[in-house]
Short mmCIF file of C-alpha atoms in Angstrom, two decimals:
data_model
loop_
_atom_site.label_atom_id
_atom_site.label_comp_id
_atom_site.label_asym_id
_atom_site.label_seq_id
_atom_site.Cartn_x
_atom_site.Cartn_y
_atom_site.Cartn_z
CA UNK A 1 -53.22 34.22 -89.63
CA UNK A 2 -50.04 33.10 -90.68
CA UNK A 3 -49.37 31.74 -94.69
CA UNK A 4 -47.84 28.55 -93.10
CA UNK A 5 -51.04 27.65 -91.50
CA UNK A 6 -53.10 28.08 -94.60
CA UNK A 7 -50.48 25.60 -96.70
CA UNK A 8 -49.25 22.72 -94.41
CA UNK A 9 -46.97 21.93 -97.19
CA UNK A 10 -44.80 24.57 -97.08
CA UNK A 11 -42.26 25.08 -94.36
CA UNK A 12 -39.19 27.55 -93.48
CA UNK A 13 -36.03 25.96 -92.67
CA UNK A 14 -33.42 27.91 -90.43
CA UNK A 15 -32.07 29.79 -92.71
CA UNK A 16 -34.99 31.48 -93.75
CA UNK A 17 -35.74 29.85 -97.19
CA UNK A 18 -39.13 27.88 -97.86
CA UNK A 19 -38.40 24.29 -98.66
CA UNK A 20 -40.39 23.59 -102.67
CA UNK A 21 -43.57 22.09 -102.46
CA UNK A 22 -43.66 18.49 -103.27
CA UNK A 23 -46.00 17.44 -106.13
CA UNK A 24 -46.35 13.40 -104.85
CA UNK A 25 -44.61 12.85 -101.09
CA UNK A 26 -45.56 9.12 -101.93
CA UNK A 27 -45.30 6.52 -99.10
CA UNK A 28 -43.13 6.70 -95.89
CA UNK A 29 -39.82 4.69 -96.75
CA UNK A 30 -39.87 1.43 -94.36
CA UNK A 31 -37.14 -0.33 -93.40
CA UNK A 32 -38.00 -3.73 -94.87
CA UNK A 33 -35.49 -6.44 -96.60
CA UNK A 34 -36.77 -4.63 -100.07
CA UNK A 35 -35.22 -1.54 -99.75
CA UNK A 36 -31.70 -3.10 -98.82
CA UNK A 37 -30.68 0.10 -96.73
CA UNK A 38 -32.15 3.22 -94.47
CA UNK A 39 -34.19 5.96 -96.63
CA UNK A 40 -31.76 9.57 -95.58
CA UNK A 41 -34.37 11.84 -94.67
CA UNK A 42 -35.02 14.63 -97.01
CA UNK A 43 -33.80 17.43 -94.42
CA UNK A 44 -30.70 16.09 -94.05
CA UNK A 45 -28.25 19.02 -95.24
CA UNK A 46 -25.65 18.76 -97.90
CA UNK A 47 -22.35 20.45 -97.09
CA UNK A 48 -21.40 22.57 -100.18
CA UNK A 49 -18.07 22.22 -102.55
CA UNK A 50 -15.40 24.72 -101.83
CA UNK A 51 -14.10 25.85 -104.68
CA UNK A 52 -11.31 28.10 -103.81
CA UNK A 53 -9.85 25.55 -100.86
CA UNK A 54 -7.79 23.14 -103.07
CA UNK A 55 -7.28 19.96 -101.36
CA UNK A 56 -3.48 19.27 -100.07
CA UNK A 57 -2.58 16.20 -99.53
CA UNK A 58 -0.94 15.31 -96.55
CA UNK A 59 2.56 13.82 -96.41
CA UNK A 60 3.22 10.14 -96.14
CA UNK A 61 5.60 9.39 -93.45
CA UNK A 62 6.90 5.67 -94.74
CA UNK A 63 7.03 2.81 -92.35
CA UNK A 64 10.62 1.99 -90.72
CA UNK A 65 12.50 -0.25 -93.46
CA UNK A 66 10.18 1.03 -96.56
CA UNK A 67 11.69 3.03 -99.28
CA UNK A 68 10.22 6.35 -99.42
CA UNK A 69 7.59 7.50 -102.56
CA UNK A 70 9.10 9.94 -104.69
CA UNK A 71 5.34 10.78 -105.56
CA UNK A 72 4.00 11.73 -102.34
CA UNK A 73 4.81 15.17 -100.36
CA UNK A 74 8.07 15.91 -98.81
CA UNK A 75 8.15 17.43 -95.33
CA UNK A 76 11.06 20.60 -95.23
CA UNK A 77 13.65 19.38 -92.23
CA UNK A 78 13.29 20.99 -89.30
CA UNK A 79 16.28 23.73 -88.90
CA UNK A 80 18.00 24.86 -85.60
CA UNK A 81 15.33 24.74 -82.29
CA UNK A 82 12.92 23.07 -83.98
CA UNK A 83 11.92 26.06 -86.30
CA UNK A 84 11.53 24.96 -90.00
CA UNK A 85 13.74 27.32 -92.89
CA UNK A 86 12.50 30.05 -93.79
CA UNK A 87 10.31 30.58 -90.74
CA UNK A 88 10.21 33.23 -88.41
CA UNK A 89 12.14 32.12 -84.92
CA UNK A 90 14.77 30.18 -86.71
CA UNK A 91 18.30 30.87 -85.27
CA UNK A 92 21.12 32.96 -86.54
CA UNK A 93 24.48 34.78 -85.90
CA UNK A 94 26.26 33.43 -82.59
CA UNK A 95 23.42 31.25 -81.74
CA UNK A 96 23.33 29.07 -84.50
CA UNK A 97 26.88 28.09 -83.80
CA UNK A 98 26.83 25.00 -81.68
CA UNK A 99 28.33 25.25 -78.14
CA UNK A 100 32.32 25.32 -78.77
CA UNK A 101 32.34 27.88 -80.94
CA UNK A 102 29.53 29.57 -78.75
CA UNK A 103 32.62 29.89 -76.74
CA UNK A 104 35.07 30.41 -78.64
CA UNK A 105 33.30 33.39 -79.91
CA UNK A 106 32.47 34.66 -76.48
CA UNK A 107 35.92 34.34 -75.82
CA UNK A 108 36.96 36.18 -79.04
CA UNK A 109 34.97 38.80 -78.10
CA UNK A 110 35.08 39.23 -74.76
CA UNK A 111 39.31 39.81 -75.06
CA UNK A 112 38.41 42.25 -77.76
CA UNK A 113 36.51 44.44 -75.65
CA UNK A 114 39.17 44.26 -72.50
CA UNK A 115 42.13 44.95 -74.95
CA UNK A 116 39.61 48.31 -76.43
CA UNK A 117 39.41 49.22 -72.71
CA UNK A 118 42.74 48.93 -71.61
CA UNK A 119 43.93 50.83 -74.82
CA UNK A 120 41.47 53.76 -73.91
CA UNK A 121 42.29 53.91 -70.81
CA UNK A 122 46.34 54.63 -71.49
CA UNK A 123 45.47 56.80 -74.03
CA UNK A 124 43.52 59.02 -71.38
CA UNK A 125 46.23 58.90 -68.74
CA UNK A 126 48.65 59.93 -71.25
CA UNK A 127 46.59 62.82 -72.52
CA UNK A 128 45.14 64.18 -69.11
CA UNK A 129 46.82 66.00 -66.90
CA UNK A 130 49.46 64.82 -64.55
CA UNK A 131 47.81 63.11 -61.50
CA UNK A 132 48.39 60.53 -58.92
CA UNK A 133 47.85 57.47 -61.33
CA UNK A 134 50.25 58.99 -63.71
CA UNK A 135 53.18 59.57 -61.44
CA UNK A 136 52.52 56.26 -59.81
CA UNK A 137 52.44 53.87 -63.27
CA UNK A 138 53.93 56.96 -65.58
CA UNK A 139 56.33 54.83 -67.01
CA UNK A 140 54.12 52.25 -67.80
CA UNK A 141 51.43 54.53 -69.50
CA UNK A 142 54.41 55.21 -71.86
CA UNK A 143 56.08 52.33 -72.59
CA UNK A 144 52.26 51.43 -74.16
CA UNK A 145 51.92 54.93 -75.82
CA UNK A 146 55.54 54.70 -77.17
CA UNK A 147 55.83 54.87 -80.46
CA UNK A 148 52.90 54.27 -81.98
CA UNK A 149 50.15 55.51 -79.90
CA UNK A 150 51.65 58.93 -78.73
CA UNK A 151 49.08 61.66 -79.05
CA UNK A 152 50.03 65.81 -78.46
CA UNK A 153 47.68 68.50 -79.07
CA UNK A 154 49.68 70.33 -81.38
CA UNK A 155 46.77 70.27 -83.99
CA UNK A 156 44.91 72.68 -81.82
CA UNK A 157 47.78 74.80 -80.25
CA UNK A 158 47.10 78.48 -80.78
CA UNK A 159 50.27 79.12 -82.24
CA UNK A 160 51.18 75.55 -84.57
CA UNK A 161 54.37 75.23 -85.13
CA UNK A 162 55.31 77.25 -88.84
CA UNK A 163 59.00 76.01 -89.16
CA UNK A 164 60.01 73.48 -91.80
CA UNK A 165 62.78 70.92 -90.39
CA UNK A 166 65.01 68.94 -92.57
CA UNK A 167 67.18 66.53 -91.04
CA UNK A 168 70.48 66.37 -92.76
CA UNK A 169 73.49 63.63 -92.48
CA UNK A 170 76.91 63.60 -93.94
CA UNK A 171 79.77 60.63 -93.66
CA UNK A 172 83.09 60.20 -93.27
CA UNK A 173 84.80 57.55 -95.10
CA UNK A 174 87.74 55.11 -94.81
CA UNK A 175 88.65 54.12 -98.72
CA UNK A 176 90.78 51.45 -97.83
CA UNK A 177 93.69 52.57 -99.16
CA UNK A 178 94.70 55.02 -96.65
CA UNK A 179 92.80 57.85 -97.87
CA UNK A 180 89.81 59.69 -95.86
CA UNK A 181 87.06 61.96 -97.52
CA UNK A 182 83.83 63.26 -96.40
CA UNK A 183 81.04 63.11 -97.90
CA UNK A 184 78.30 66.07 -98.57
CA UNK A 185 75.50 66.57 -97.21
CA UNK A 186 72.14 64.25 -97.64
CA UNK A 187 68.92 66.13 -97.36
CA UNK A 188 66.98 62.88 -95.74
CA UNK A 189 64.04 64.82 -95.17
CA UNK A 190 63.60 66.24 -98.97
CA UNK A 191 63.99 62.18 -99.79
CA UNK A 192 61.16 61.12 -97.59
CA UNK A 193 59.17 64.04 -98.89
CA UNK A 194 59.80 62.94 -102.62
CA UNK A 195 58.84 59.00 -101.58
CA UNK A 196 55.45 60.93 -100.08
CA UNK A 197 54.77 63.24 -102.93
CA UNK A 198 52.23 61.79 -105.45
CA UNK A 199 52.10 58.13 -103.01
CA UNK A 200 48.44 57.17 -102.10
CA UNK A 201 49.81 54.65 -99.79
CA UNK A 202 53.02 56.06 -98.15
CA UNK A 203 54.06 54.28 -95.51
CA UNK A 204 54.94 55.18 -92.07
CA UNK A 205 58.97 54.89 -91.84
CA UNK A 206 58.65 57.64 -94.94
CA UNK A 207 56.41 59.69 -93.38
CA UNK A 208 57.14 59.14 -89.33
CA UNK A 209 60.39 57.52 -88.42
CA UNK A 210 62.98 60.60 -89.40
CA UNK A 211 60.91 63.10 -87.81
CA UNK A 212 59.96 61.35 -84.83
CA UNK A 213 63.84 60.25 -83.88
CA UNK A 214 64.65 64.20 -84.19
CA UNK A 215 61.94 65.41 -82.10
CA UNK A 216 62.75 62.67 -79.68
CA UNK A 217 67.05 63.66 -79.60
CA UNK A 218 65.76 67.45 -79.07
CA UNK A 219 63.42 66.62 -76.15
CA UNK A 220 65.92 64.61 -74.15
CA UNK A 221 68.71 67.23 -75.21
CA UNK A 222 69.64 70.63 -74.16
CA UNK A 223 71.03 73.84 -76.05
CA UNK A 224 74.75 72.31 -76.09
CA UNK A 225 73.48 69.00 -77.19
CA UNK A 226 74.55 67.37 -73.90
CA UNK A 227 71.63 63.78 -72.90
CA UNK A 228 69.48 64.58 -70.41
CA UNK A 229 68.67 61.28 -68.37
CA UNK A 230 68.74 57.97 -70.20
CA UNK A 231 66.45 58.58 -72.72
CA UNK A 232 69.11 61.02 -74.23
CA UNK A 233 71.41 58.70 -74.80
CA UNK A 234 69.16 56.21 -76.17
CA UNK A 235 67.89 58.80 -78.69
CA UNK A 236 71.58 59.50 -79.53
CA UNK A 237 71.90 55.79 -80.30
CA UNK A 238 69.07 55.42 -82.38
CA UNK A 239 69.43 58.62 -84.72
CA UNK A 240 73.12 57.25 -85.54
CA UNK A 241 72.11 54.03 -86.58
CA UNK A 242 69.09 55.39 -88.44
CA UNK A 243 71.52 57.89 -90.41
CA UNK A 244 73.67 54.95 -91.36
CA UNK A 245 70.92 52.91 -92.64
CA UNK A 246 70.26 55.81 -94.88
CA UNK A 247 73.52 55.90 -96.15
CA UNK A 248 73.82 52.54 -97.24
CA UNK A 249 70.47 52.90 -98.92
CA UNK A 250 71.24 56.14 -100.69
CA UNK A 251 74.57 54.22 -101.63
CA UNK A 252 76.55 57.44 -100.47
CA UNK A 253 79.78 55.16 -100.08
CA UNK A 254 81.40 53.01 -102.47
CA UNK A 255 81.20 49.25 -102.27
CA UNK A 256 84.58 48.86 -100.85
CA UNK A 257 84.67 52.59 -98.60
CA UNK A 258 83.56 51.90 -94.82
CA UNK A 259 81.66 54.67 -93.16
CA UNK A 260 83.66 55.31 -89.72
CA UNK A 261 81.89 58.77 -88.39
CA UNK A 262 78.53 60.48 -89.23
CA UNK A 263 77.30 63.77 -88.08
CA UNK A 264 73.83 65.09 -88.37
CA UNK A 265 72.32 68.64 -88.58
CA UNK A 266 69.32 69.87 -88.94
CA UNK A 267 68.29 72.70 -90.92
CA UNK A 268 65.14 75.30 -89.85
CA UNK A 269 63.31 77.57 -92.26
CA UNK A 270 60.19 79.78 -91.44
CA UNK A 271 56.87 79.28 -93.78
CA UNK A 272 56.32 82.02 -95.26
CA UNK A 273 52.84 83.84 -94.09
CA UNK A 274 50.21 84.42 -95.90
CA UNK A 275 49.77 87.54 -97.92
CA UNK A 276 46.88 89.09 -95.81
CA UNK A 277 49.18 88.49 -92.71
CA UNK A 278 51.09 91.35 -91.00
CA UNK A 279 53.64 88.87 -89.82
CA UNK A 280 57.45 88.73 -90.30
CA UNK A 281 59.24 85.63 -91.40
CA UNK A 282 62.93 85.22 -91.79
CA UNK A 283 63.66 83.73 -95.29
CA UNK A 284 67.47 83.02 -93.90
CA UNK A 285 67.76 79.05 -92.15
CA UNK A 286 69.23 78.34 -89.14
CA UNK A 287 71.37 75.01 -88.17
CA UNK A 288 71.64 73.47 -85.59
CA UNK A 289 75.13 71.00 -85.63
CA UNK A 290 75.83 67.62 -83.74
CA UNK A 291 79.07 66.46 -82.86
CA UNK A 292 80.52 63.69 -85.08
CA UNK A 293 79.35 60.22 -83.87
CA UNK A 294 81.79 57.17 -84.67
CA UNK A 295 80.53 53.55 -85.82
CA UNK A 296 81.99 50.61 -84.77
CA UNK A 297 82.60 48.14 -86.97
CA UNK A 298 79.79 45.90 -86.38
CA UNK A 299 77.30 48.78 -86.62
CA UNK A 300 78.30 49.40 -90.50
CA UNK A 301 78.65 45.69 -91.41
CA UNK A 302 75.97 45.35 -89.49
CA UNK A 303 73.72 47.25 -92.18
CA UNK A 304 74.76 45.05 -95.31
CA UNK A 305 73.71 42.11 -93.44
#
């Protein structure tokens, strides 16, 4: 027999729980102009308080033409595509840049990355053997390696080259009265070297543009310093006016002398090997001598101007 049957005033709601026993259940409410309003029946249930949801109140979006209340909740703008800041899915880098500069940037890059190509691409002709792209556009594979770009593999030759070469230059000189002297010789190389010693920062005509305008007059020269092709006599050109431009900044003629000849040499000494080494080294230099070049006037005003 079940405990429910025994006391009819007891009863089990869903949950599980017995309702209390009422003392007096009194009589039924009627709906009568003395009670003024509908008894709620006593199993009606009572939705309990959350305590830890605090109540947020919702923004007030004011009505067109109405000033808005500084008391009530803002709503954050909405940033690029909708997404609000801070977000995840908001926009960035290139494609938070409207379309112009979308373009502009695609542009910007896209000339960036043919240039890199292009640039790789001569720089792998030049270095790889000869072949039938090279002796078709040869010339202009160079004239985009030339003089800046130019890469050798003397770093990893078996045998590097163990010479020191200084590049020497002495003047003759008109002193306007009649008289003609020369000058001695100018060690250009030991002043590049002392500009490089101790410099962080030295810059590339101290450290490149003597040595690579002798290497360049020996490779387009032979033994008897005759030009070989057109590049010789280019190179000819261009180590004359370089060895003038270092005499007027070495001031190796007076202010009123005029420099009418030059003639370079260059001077060869072996590095000494290392003390373990069973090689040989010759501690006497050679030189090798270039015929006197002449400067027209407008070469030698030319580097006052």
């Amino acid at each position: 027999m079940d405990v429910n049957d025994e006391r009819p005033d007891l009863r089990r709601e869903p949950s599980g729980e017995a309702e209390p026993k009422r003392s007096d259940p009194g009589p039924p409410a009627t709906d009568g102009p003395e009670s003024g309003a509908p008894a709620s029946p006593a199993s009606a249930p009572v939705p309990p308080a959350s305590a830890s949801a605090p109540s947020v109140p919702e923004p007030v979006v004011p009505a067109p033409g109405q000033a808005p209340d500084p008391s009530a909740p803002s709503v954050p703008a909405a940033g690029p595509g909708g997404a609000l800041p801070g977000l995840a899915g908001s926009g960035g880098g290139i494609a938070a840049l409207g379309l112009p500069y979308r373009i502009a940037a695609g542009l910007a890059l896209a000339a960036v990355a043919v240039a890199a190509g292009v640039h790789l691409g001569m720089v792998f002709l030049h270095i790889a053997p000869a072949n039938t792209v090279t002796r078709t556009h040869g010339r202009t594979v160079d004239q985009w390696i030339y003089p800046e770009f130019e890469q050798n593999w003397k770093l990893f030759a078996p045998n590097p080259l163990q010479q020191n070469i200084d590049v020497q230059v002495r003047a003759e000189v008109d002193t306007g009265n009649g008289d003609v002297r020369t000058t001695g010789w100018y060690d250009l190389s030991a002043l590049d070297g002392a500009a490089i010693k101790g410099n962080l920062l030295p810059s590339h005509t101290q450290q490149n543009e003597l040595r690579r305008a002798w290497d360049l007059y020996v490779s387009t020269h032979d033994g008897a310093n005759r030009a070989v092709g057109l590049r010789g006599t280019l190179s000819e050109d261009y180590l004359r006016r370089l060895a003038a431009l270092r005499l007027d900044r070495g001031n190796a003629v007076g202010g009123d002398d005029t420099v009418t000849r030059v003639q370079v040499r260059s001077r060869t000494t072996e590095v000494p090997p290392p003390p373990w080494s069973t090689e040989q080294a010759s501690a006497t230099p050679s030189y090798r001598l270039l015929p006197w070049w002449a400067l027209s006037e407008g070469e030698w005003k030319g580097v006052h101007a």
